[in-house]
Amino acid sequence: MAIIDVSEPLLQVNNLYTQFDTPKGVARAVDGVSFSLERGKTLGIVGESGSGKSVLSRTIIDILAKDGSVLYDGEIIFEGQNLRNLTEKEMREIRGREIAMVFQDPMSSLNPVKKIGKQITEVLTKRMGMSSRLAKIRAAELVSSVGMPDAEQQLGRYPMHLSGGMRQRVAIAIAIACEPKLLIADEPTTALDVTIQAQILDLLKEQQKKHDMSVILITHNLGIVSGYTDDVAVMYAGKIVEKCSTDELISNPIMPYTEALMNSAPSLADAPHTRLQAIPGLPPNLLNLPTGCSFNSRCSYKDEKCGNDVPELRALKNSEHSFACWYPLDHSAAIGAIK
């Protein structure tokens, strides 16, 4: 048995590429992404739809198509081993047990023709080797732990009998059933109203603390990451364009794209019926990325250099705050940054 160094990050992603070979060309969905996640910490990955967030998460747990249409490069180091080198059988032992995922739409991950109890007990009997009797007891405990009343009654229901918030609680119960070391939550609150969103996020935080999990929280909403994550990586066009602690990002954003995301979110300080500030233009076509900075055509700070040269991710001097921009919001950052 390999000895695990708990002082090392639980997850280390190094120069990861995920590309789709399509009839119209190669789409660069994840384009040279690197980050690390410490044990017990939460990383928020933020960006618009199409920025590569969900593809990144599916690459980590290896659930993309196996028909040769998906091209990979780079490393995904989990607990000291590169997941890209494992066989599908070996990945099945990790997927769900060591790394679990909560998807955006629980109806796409829950079986509509199986009762809730059956779906939870199957995980416990197949993954944990529990007997049917113990699995039923544990399933009731899990349903209760995610805040669902009348656990025994809930186990006999089908997903269609539950509200969106309750279905998401079931999905979380299934995800934590094997007490994974890493939980990936991909837009877990998008289809829910604001009150239920807060309940689901609080539940994730509570379960993380209870089971000492690391969490990757994927969202397009910077307001969500500000209260529930330790660090943030902002993605655009398949790349990480800004990365730092959550507090640092909220107080001192450097990327114009990060500023645009912040400005596009509603604020309690705004007067009623205030028009939201939409980011102009559209995200670039991943089949035909522009030269230079991918945010160039939508950026109000752009210059000629932005359209010609791709900015590399670089860090502020004596800081872990990294950004990829030729003309950052904090002009002193351009002087003090190092590659």
GROMACS .gro file of C-alpha atoms in nm:
model
  339
    1MET     CA    1   0.000   0.000   0.000
    2ALA     CA    2   0.134   0.342  -0.101
    3ILE     CA    3   0.213   0.588   0.177
    4ILE     CA    4   0.013   0.908   0.140
    5ASP     CA    5   0.182   1.237   0.224
    6VAL     CA    6  -0.095   1.442   0.386
    7SER     CA    7   0.122   1.756   0.364
    8GLU     CA    8   0.086   1.745  -0.016
    9PRO     CA    9  -0.226   1.882  -0.193
   10LEU     CA   10  -0.508   1.634  -0.226
   11LEU     CA   11  -0.546   1.725  -0.593
   12GLN     CA   12  -0.287   1.874  -0.827
   13VAL     CA   13  -0.382   1.950  -1.188
   14ASN     CA   14  -0.083   2.023  -1.413
   15ASN     CA   15  -0.111   2.178  -1.762
   16LEU     CA   16  -0.434   1.994  -1.842
   17TYR     CA   17  -0.580   1.998  -2.193
   18THR     CA   18  -0.916   1.854  -2.299
   19GLN     CA   19  -1.007   1.891  -2.665
   20PHE     CA   20  -1.299   1.763  -2.870
   21ASP     CA   21  -1.234   1.638  -3.222
   22THR     CA   22  -1.543   1.747  -3.416
   23PRO     CA   23  -1.634   1.748  -3.788
   24LYS     CA   24  -1.576   2.126  -3.784
   25GLY     CA   25  -1.238   2.110  -3.612
   26VAL     CA   26  -1.084   2.073  -3.266
   27ALA     CA   27  -1.256   2.255  -2.979
   28ARG     CA   28  -1.012   2.350  -2.702
   29ALA     CA   29  -1.247   2.323  -2.402
   30VAL     CA   30  -0.974   2.303  -2.135
   31ASP     CA   31  -0.659   2.476  -2.250
   32GLY     CA   32  -0.354   2.432  -2.026
   33VAL     CA   33  -0.519   2.452  -1.681
   34SER     CA   34  -0.315   2.412  -1.362
   35PHE     CA   35  -0.424   2.439  -0.998
   36SER     CA   36  -0.398   2.261  -0.663
   37LEU     CA   37  -0.650   2.186  -0.388
   38GLU     CA   38  -0.548   2.140  -0.026
   39ARG     CA   39  -0.714   1.886   0.202
   40GLY     CA   40  -1.029   2.016   0.366
   41LYS     CA   41  -1.038   2.331   0.152
   42THR     CA   42  -1.289   2.460  -0.103
   43LEU     CA   43  -1.192   2.588  -0.447
   44GLY     CA   44  -1.443   2.789  -0.647
   45ILE     CA   45  -1.419   2.770  -1.027
   46VAL     CA   46  -1.607   3.061  -1.182
   47GLY     CA   47  -1.691   3.167  -1.536
   48GLU     CA   48  -1.964   3.207  -1.795
   49SER     CA   49  -2.129   2.913  -1.965
   50GLY     CA   50  -1.885   2.769  -2.218
   51SER     CA   51  -1.573   2.870  -2.027
   52GLY     CA   52  -1.470   2.507  -1.969
   53LYS     CA   53  -1.571   2.460  -1.604
   54SER     CA   54  -1.790   2.153  -1.645
   55VAL     CA   55  -1.558   1.989  -1.897
   56LEU     CA   56  -1.275   2.035  -1.646
   57SER     CA   57  -1.475   1.861  -1.373
   58ARG     CA   58  -1.573   1.575  -1.602
   59THR     CA   59  -1.213   1.535  -1.710
   60ILE     CA   60  -1.103   1.499  -1.348
   61ILE     CA   61  -1.346   1.212  -1.285
   62ASP     CA   62  -1.304   1.076  -1.639
   63ILE     CA   63  -1.667   1.057  -1.755
   64LEU     CA   64  -1.627   1.205  -2.102
   65ALA     CA   65  -1.677   0.999  -2.418
   66LYS     CA   66  -1.442   0.704  -2.473
   67ASP     CA   67  -1.492   0.689  -2.851
   68GLY     CA   68  -1.168   0.867  -2.940
   69SER     CA   69  -1.334   1.204  -2.994
   70VAL     CA   70  -1.186   1.349  -2.674
   71LEU     CA   71  -0.814   1.430  -2.669
   72TYR     CA   72  -0.621   1.475  -2.344
   73ASP     CA   73  -0.285   1.594  -2.220
   74GLY     CA   74  -0.145   1.689  -1.881
   75GLU     CA   75  -0.161   1.543  -1.531
   76ILE     CA   76  -0.432   1.495  -1.268
   77ILE     CA   77  -0.253   1.396  -0.948
   78PHE     CA   78  -0.491   1.270  -0.679
   79GLU     CA   79  -0.345   1.130  -0.357
   80GLY     CA   80  -0.006   1.104  -0.525
   81GLN     CA   81  -0.115   0.910  -0.836
   82ASN     CA   82  -0.181   1.037  -1.186
   83LEU     CA   83  -0.543   0.952  -1.269
   84ARG     CA   84  -0.468   0.981  -1.640
   85ASN     CA   85  -0.255   0.666  -1.614
   86LEU     CA   86  -0.527   0.450  -1.456
   87THR     CA   87  -0.742   0.194  -1.636
   88GLU     CA   88  -1.120   0.235  -1.648
   89LYS     CA   89  -1.153  -0.041  -1.386
   90GLU     CA   90  -0.912   0.142  -1.155
   91MET     CA   91  -1.096   0.471  -1.210
   92ARG     CA   92  -1.427   0.308  -1.117
   93GLU     CA   93  -1.278   0.230  -0.777
   94ILE     CA   94  -1.198   0.600  -0.727
   95ARG     CA   95  -1.504   0.753  -0.895
   96GLY     CA   96  -1.786   0.777  -0.644
   97ARG     CA   97  -1.583   0.638  -0.357
   98GLU     CA   98  -1.281   0.872  -0.340
   99ILE     CA   99  -1.411   1.147  -0.571
  100ALA     CA  100  -1.784   1.214  -0.593
  101MET     CA  101  -1.983   1.464  -0.796
  102VAL     CA  102  -2.308   1.655  -0.756
  103PHE     CA  103  -2.448   1.761  -1.093
  104GLN     CA  104  -2.639   2.076  -1.187
  105ASP     CA  105  -2.967   1.897  -1.261
  106PRO     CA  106  -3.044   1.616  -1.013
  107MET     CA  107  -3.301   1.470  -1.252
  108SER     CA  108  -3.018   1.390  -1.492
  109SER     CA  109  -2.824   1.202  -1.224
  110LEU     CA  110  -3.114   1.035  -1.042
  111ASN     CA  111  -3.295   0.739  -1.198
  112PRO     CA  112  -3.659   0.846  -1.247
  113VAL     CA  113  -3.795   0.489  -1.229
  114LYS     CA  114  -3.616   0.385  -0.908
  115LYS     CA  115  -3.717   0.479  -0.557
  116ILE     CA  116  -3.483   0.708  -0.364
  117GLY     CA  117  -3.402   0.437  -0.112
  118LYS     CA  118  -3.302   0.189  -0.382
  119GLN     CA  119  -3.068   0.439  -0.545
  120ILE     CA  120  -2.889   0.510  -0.217
  121THR     CA  121  -2.868   0.147  -0.098
  122GLU     CA  122  -2.722   0.038  -0.435
  123VAL     CA  123  -2.428   0.273  -0.378
  124LEU     CA  124  -2.375   0.137  -0.026
  125THR     CA  125  -2.396  -0.232  -0.118
  126LYS     CA  126  -2.185  -0.210  -0.433
  127ARG     CA  127  -1.926   0.046  -0.322
  128MET     CA  128  -1.905  -0.015   0.053
  129GLY     CA  129  -1.993  -0.386   0.061
  130MET     CA  130  -2.276  -0.336   0.312
  131SER     CA  131  -2.551  -0.589   0.360
  132SER     CA  132  -2.898  -0.488   0.243
  133ARG     CA  133  -3.018  -0.446   0.601
  134LEU     CA  134  -2.731  -0.218   0.703
  135ALA     CA  135  -2.758  -0.027   0.375
  136LYS     CA  136  -3.125   0.055   0.444
  137ILE     CA  137  -3.038   0.183   0.792
  138ARG     CA  138  -2.750   0.391   0.655
  139ALA     CA  139  -2.966   0.526   0.370
  140ALA     CA  140  -3.218   0.658   0.622
  141GLU     CA  141  -2.934   0.821   0.818
  142LEU     CA  142  -2.801   0.986   0.502
  143VAL     CA  143  -3.140   1.121   0.399
  144SER     CA  144  -3.188   1.259   0.749
  145SER     CA  145  -2.837   1.411   0.752
  146VAL     CA  146  -2.912   1.621   0.442
  147GLY     CA  147  -3.214   1.778   0.609
  148MET     CA  148  -3.500   1.571   0.466
  149PRO     CA  149  -3.780   1.506   0.718
  150ASP     CA  150  -3.950   1.165   0.758
  151ALA     CA  151  -3.650   0.974   0.625
  152GLU     CA  152  -3.824   0.636   0.604
  153GLN     CA  153  -4.108   0.783   0.402
  154GLN     CA  154  -3.869   0.967   0.167
  155LEU     CA  155  -3.687   0.645   0.081
  156GLY     CA  156  -4.007   0.505  -0.068
  157ARG     CA  157  -4.059   0.799  -0.303
  158TYR     CA  158  -3.954   0.849  -0.666
  159PRO     CA  159  -3.754   1.159  -0.774
  160MET     CA  160  -4.059   1.303  -0.951
  161HIS     CA  161  -4.240   1.323  -0.616
  162LEU     CA  162  -3.980   1.565  -0.478
  163SER     CA  163  -3.913   1.935  -0.531
  164GLY     CA  164  -3.593   2.050  -0.703
  165GLY     CA  165  -3.432   2.135  -0.369
  166MET     CA  166  -3.521   1.796  -0.221
  167ARG     CA  167  -3.390   1.614  -0.528
  168GLN     CA  168  -3.062   1.800  -0.493
  169ARG     CA  169  -3.046   1.690  -0.128
  170VAL     CA  170  -3.087   1.330  -0.243
  171ALA     CA  171  -2.806   1.377  -0.496
  172ILE     CA  172  -2.583   1.510  -0.216
  173ALA     CA  173  -2.678   1.215   0.007
  174ILE     CA  174  -2.571   0.974  -0.268
  175ALA     CA  175  -2.249   1.168  -0.329
  176ILE     CA  176  -2.143   1.158   0.038
  177ALA     CA  177  -2.258   0.800   0.097
  178CYS     CA  178  -1.904   0.663   0.058
  179GLU     CA  179  -1.750   0.959   0.247
  180PRO     CA  180  -1.533   1.076  -0.048
  181LYS     CA  181  -1.219   1.278   0.003
  182LEU     CA  182  -1.313   1.515  -0.281
  183LEU     CA  183  -1.661   1.637  -0.372
  184ILE     CA  184  -1.714   1.824  -0.700
  185ALA     CA  185  -2.034   2.030  -0.707
  186ASP     CA  186  -2.109   2.144  -1.062
  187GLU     CA  187  -2.354   2.437  -1.051
  188PRO     CA  188  -2.553   2.263  -0.773
  189THR     CA  189  -2.792   2.555  -0.716
  190THR     CA  190  -2.852   2.700  -1.063
  191ALA     CA  191  -3.215   2.590  -1.104
  192LEU     CA  192  -3.316   2.670  -0.745
  193ASP     CA  193  -3.462   2.984  -0.592
  194VAL     CA  194  -3.240   3.203  -0.373
  195THR     CA  195  -3.362   3.065  -0.039
  196ILE     CA  196  -3.312   2.702  -0.145
  197GLN     CA  197  -2.973   2.792  -0.294
  198ALA     CA  198  -2.853   2.912   0.045
  199GLN     CA  199  -2.984   2.596   0.213
  200ILE     CA  200  -2.802   2.369  -0.035
  201LEU     CA  201  -2.476   2.564  -0.003
  202ASP     CA  202  -2.499   2.557   0.377
  203LEU     CA  203  -2.564   2.183   0.358
  204LEU     CA  204  -2.254   2.128   0.142
  205LYS     CA  205  -2.047   2.329   0.389
  206GLU     CA  206  -2.186   2.132   0.682
  207GLN     CA  207  -2.116   1.797   0.515
  208GLN     CA  208  -1.766   1.909   0.418
  209LYS     CA  209  -1.684   1.991   0.780
  210LYS     CA  210  -1.843   1.671   0.906
  211HIS     CA  211  -1.652   1.443   0.666
  212ASP     CA  212  -1.336   1.656   0.628
  213MET     CA  213  -1.380   1.670   0.250
  214SER     CA  214  -1.216   1.892  -0.005
  215VAL     CA  215  -1.468   2.059  -0.237
  216ILE     CA  216  -1.460   2.206  -0.586
  217LEU     CA  217  -1.759   2.439  -0.627
  218ILE     CA  218  -1.831   2.526  -0.991
  219THR     CA  219  -2.052   2.827  -1.056
  220HIS     CA  220  -2.104   3.135  -1.272
  221ASN     CA  221  -2.198   3.341  -0.967
  222LEU     CA  222  -1.920   3.523  -0.783
  223GLY     CA  223  -2.165   3.598  -0.503
  224ILE     CA  224  -2.179   3.228  -0.423
  225VAL     CA  225  -1.804   3.176  -0.404
  226SER     CA  226  -1.757   3.478  -0.178
  227GLY     CA  227  -1.927   3.304   0.111
  228TYR     CA  228  -1.841   2.940   0.055
  229THR     CA  229  -1.488   2.902  -0.084
  230ASP     CA  230  -1.130   2.950   0.032
  231ASP     CA  231  -0.976   3.009  -0.311
  232VAL     CA  232  -1.108   3.097  -0.657
  233ALA     CA  233  -1.000   3.024  -1.013
  234VAL     CA  234  -1.168   3.234  -1.282
  235MET     CA  235  -1.198   3.057  -1.619
  236TYR     CA  236  -1.246   3.205  -1.964
  237ALA     CA  237  -1.224   3.027  -2.301
  238GLY     CA  238  -1.079   2.714  -2.142
  239LYS     CA  239  -0.804   2.892  -1.947
  240ILE     CA  240  -0.764   3.010  -1.590
  241VAL     CA  241  -0.726   3.387  -1.618
  242GLU     CA  242  -0.715   3.478  -1.248
  243LYS     CA  243  -0.644   3.273  -0.937
  244CYS     CA  244  -0.606   3.367  -0.569
  245SER     CA  245  -0.776   3.349  -0.230
  246THR     CA  246  -1.146   3.434  -0.230
  247ASP     CA  247  -1.100   3.734   0.000
  248GLU     CA  248  -0.824   3.871  -0.224
  249LEU     CA  249  -1.032   3.829  -0.540
  250ILE     CA  250  -1.336   4.005  -0.396
  251SER     CA  251  -1.134   4.295  -0.255
  252ASN     CA  252  -0.874   4.328  -0.532
  253PRO     CA  253  -0.974   4.180  -0.871
  254ILE     CA  254  -0.702   4.230  -1.133
  255MET     CA  255  -0.853   4.082  -1.451
  256PRO     CA  256  -1.099   4.300  -1.647
  257TYR     CA  257  -1.304   3.982  -1.702
  258THR     CA  258  -1.337   3.929  -1.326
  259GLU     CA  259  -1.451   4.289  -1.289
  260ALA     CA  260  -1.707   4.235  -1.565
  261LEU     CA  261  -1.843   3.926  -1.388
  262MET     CA  262  -1.877   4.123  -1.065
  263ASN     CA  263  -2.051   4.414  -1.235
  264SER     CA  264  -2.299   4.184  -1.410
  265ALA     CA  265  -2.429   4.046  -1.080
  266PRO     CA  266  -2.724   4.218  -0.903
  267SER     CA  267  -2.649   4.409  -0.585
  268LEU     CA  268  -2.867   4.482  -0.281
  269ALA     CA  269  -2.733   4.838  -0.296
  270ASP     CA  270  -2.890   4.896  -0.639
  271ALA     CA  271  -3.226   5.070  -0.666
  272PRO     CA  272  -3.523   4.854  -0.770
  273HIS     CA  273  -3.543   4.778  -1.144
  274THR     CA  274  -3.180   4.877  -1.198
  275ARG     CA  275  -3.062   4.738  -1.531
  276LEU     CA  276  -2.788   4.477  -1.498
  277GLN     CA  277  -2.455   4.545  -1.667
  278ALA     CA  278  -2.422   4.270  -1.923
  279ILE     CA  279  -2.079   4.175  -2.053
  280PRO     CA  280  -2.078   4.294  -2.418
  281GLY     CA  281  -2.037   4.045  -2.698
  282LEU     CA  282  -2.018   3.667  -2.673
  283PRO     CA  283  -1.754   3.420  -2.551
  284PRO     CA  284  -1.520   3.314  -2.832
  285ASN     CA  285  -1.575   3.011  -3.050
  286LEU     CA  286  -1.357   2.733  -2.904
  287LEU     CA  287  -1.319   2.590  -3.255
  288ASN     CA  288  -1.157   2.911  -3.373
  289LEU     CA  289  -1.001   3.105  -3.086
  290PRO     CA  290  -0.885   3.458  -3.168
  291THR     CA  291  -0.520   3.555  -3.169
  292GLY     CA  292  -0.396   3.726  -2.857
  293CYS     CA  293  -0.611   3.749  -2.546
  294SER     CA  294  -0.942   3.563  -2.585
  295PHE     CA  295  -1.126   3.837  -2.394
  296ASN     CA  296  -0.987   4.105  -2.625
  297SER     CA  297  -1.303   4.171  -2.829
  298ARG     CA  298  -1.515   4.226  -2.515
  299CYS     CA  299  -1.267   4.420  -2.304
  300SER     CA  300  -1.286   4.797  -2.251
  301TYR     CA  301  -0.916   4.812  -2.151
  302LYS     CA  302  -0.781   4.645  -2.468
  303ASP     CA  303  -0.485   4.771  -2.667
  304GLU     CA  304  -0.312   4.659  -2.985
  305LYS     CA  305  -0.095   4.419  -2.788
  306CYS     CA  306  -0.404   4.236  -2.657
  307GLY     CA  307  -0.503   4.135  -3.009
  308ASN     CA  308  -0.157   4.004  -3.100
  309ASP     CA  309  -0.003   3.833  -2.797
  310VAL     CA  310  -0.149   3.578  -2.553
  311PRO     CA  311  -0.087   3.688  -2.190
  312GLU     CA  312   0.057   3.416  -1.968
  313LEU     CA  313  -0.068   3.349  -1.617
  314ARG     CA  314   0.174   3.529  -1.386
  315ALA     CA  315   0.180   3.606  -1.015
  316LEU     CA  316   0.215   3.930  -0.825
  317LYS     CA  317   0.550   3.960  -0.655
  318ASN     CA  318   0.545   3.801  -0.307
  319SER     CA  319   0.188   3.686  -0.366
  320GLU     CA  320  -0.011   3.384  -0.484
  321HIS     CA  321  -0.247   3.611  -0.679
  322SER     CA  322  -0.207   3.513  -1.046
  323PHE     CA  323  -0.361   3.675  -1.353
  324ALA     CA  324  -0.336   3.667  -1.733
  325CYS     CA  325  -0.367   4.021  -1.863
  326TRP     CA  326  -0.145   4.279  -2.034
  327TYR     CA  327  -0.333   4.572  -1.882
  328PRO     CA  328  -0.460   4.470  -1.536
  329LEU     CA  329  -0.699   4.688  -1.335
  330ASP     CA  330  -0.423   4.750  -1.082
  331HIS     CA  331  -0.153   4.901  -1.305
  332SER     CA  332   0.115   4.838  -1.045
  333ALA     CA  333   0.040   4.466  -1.087
  334ALA     CA  334   0.186   4.472  -1.437
  335ILE     CA  335   0.514   4.603  -1.298
  336GLY     CA  336   0.531   4.375  -0.996
  337ALA     CA  337   0.425   4.052  -1.164
  338ILE     CA  338   0.655   3.758  -1.225
  339LYS     CA  339   0.611   3.458  -1.454
   0.00000   0.00000   0.00000
